[in-house]
C-alpha positions as a printed Julia matrix, in Angstrom:
149×3 Matrix{Float64}:
  85.35  72.63  124.07
  83.03  70.43  123.38
  83.15  71.36  119.39
  87.28  71.09  119.51
  86.59  67.69  120.4
  84.7   66.79  117.59
  86.9   68.58  115.72
  89.71  66.86  116.43
  87.68  63.21  116.13
  86.32  64.09  112.86
  90.08  64.47  112.0
  91.26  61.69  113.42
  89.07  59.57  111.64
  89.7   61.1   108.4
  93.72  60.62  108.7
  92.7   56.79  109.8
  90.56  56.19  106.98
  93.39  57.87  104.51
  96.1   55.81  106.13
  93.97  52.5   105.47
  94.44  53.15  102.29
  97.78  54.15  102.11
  98.34  50.81  103.41
  96.15  49.27  101.16
  98.04  50.35   98.07
 101.57  49.81   99.41
 100.61  46.16   99.39
  99.81  46.38   95.49
  96.78  44.98   95.52
  94.52  47.64   96.18
  93.47  49.24   92.26
  91.37  50.21   89.75
  90.03  47.44   87.64
  88.49  47.7    84.19
  85.66  50.26   83.51
  86.6   52.62   86.5
  88.75  55.67   85.97
  91.91  54.11   84.2
  93.29  57.06   83.74
  93.02  58.09   80.3
  94.72  57.32   76.78
  98.15  55.96   76.44
 100.3   55.22   73.94
  98.37  52.99   71.14
 101.32  50.66   70.4
 101.38  47.16   71.29
 102.59  46.3    74.26
 104.98  42.68   73.37
 106.56  40.1    74.63
 105.78  40.35   78.41
 106.51  37.43   80.72
 104.32  36.5    83.85
 105.37  34.2    86.75
 102.85  33.03   89.2
 103.99  31.52   92.65
 101.44  30.04   94.46
 103.04  29.66   97.23
 102.07  26.38   97.6
 104.97  24.56   95.35
 103.28  25.35   91.49
 104.92  27.96   89.63
 103.2   29.02   86.27
 105.05  30.82   83.82
 103.8   32.62   80.43
 106.9   34.37   78.18
 105.06  36.18   75.42
 101.91  37.8    76.53
 101.16  41.02   74.25
  98.65  44.04   75.21
  96.33  46.24   72.84
  94.1   49.11   73.81
  94.83  52.61   74.71
  93.91  52.78   78.1
  96.23  52.37   81.54
  94.0   49.26   82.06
  94.32  47.85   78.63
  98.16  48.28   79.37
  98.25  47.3    82.96
 100.08  43.98   85.53
  95.92  43.06   85.87
  95.53  43.39   81.92
  98.25  41.05   81.27
  97.47  38.35   84.53
  93.84  38.48   83.54
  94.84  37.18   80.13
  96.47  33.78   81.54
  94.84  33.41   84.97
  91.43  34.0    86.73
  91.75  36.77   88.92
  89.95  37.84   92.03
  88.84  40.64   94.1
  86.63  42.9    96.31
  84.62  45.87   94.85
  85.34  48.76   97.66
  83.31  51.31   95.41
  84.58  54.1    93.24
  86.64  52.03   91.14
  89.11  50.93   93.85
  89.2   46.9    94.18
  91.68  44.46   96.29
  93.23  41.89   94.29
  92.2   38.48   96.69
  93.18  35.81   93.99
  94.61  33.93   91.22
  93.66  31.42   89.68
  91.3   30.8    93.04
  94.05  30.36   95.27
  92.48  33.19   97.35
  93.81  35.51  100.22
  93.66  34.03  103.63
  94.24  35.35  107.42
  98.5   34.51  106.45
  98.65  34.98  102.85
  98.38  37.5   100.07
  99.16  38.79   97.08
 102.08  41.08   96.05
 103.14  41.63   92.49
 106.85  42.69   90.88
 107.96  44.1    87.84
 111.25  43.75   86.53
 112.06  42.67   89.63
 110.97  45.45   91.83
 108.66  45.52   94.03
 105.45  47.31   92.44
 104.13  50.5    94.61
 100.7   50.84   92.74
  97.58  49.11   92.13
  98.18  46.89   89.09
  95.85  48.07   87.32
  97.52  51.24   87.41
 101.08  49.98   86.6
 101.76  50.7    83.21
 103.96  48.27   81.05
 106.2   48.25   78.36
 107.46  45.51   76.27
 109.77  42.8    77.26
 108.55  43.65   81.23
 108.78  40.64   83.6
 105.93  40.65   85.96
 105.88  38.6    88.97
 103.08  37.28   91.29
 103.93  36.12   94.7
 101.46  34.45   97.46
 103.17  35.12  100.6
 103.18  35.84  104.57
 106.16  38.38  103.9
 104.99  42.09  102.9
 108.29  42.35  101.03
 109.05  38.76   99.78
């Protein structure tokens, strides 16, 4: 009986840990930063005319409309790469190439607010370094208290 209890407890801990990672991923800020596992090679044509809007949650919103991305890896062509061209990015390192975006231009997450992003008006379901952009895409970062707002 004691051995079965240990197996069940170990399995429960594993499932809980996986659940935490899935929740963090659902907030679309848990991702791989360039230099880690970037997913390999992708298209080599430049990605042009990307629009980026950052809503800092304090009445300040900034917009850029002519971002171009080049490079051959997923990370080179990602939401993170486009945002990092125009803004300073802060993140926590969770090891193994996994990072959590914690701030943009010094606006850091806190106990009531966090960063989330949308592409072409749709809430992103992957981390900022995993989302490969295309020409004409529109990125919107929002510093918010609402999980989907």
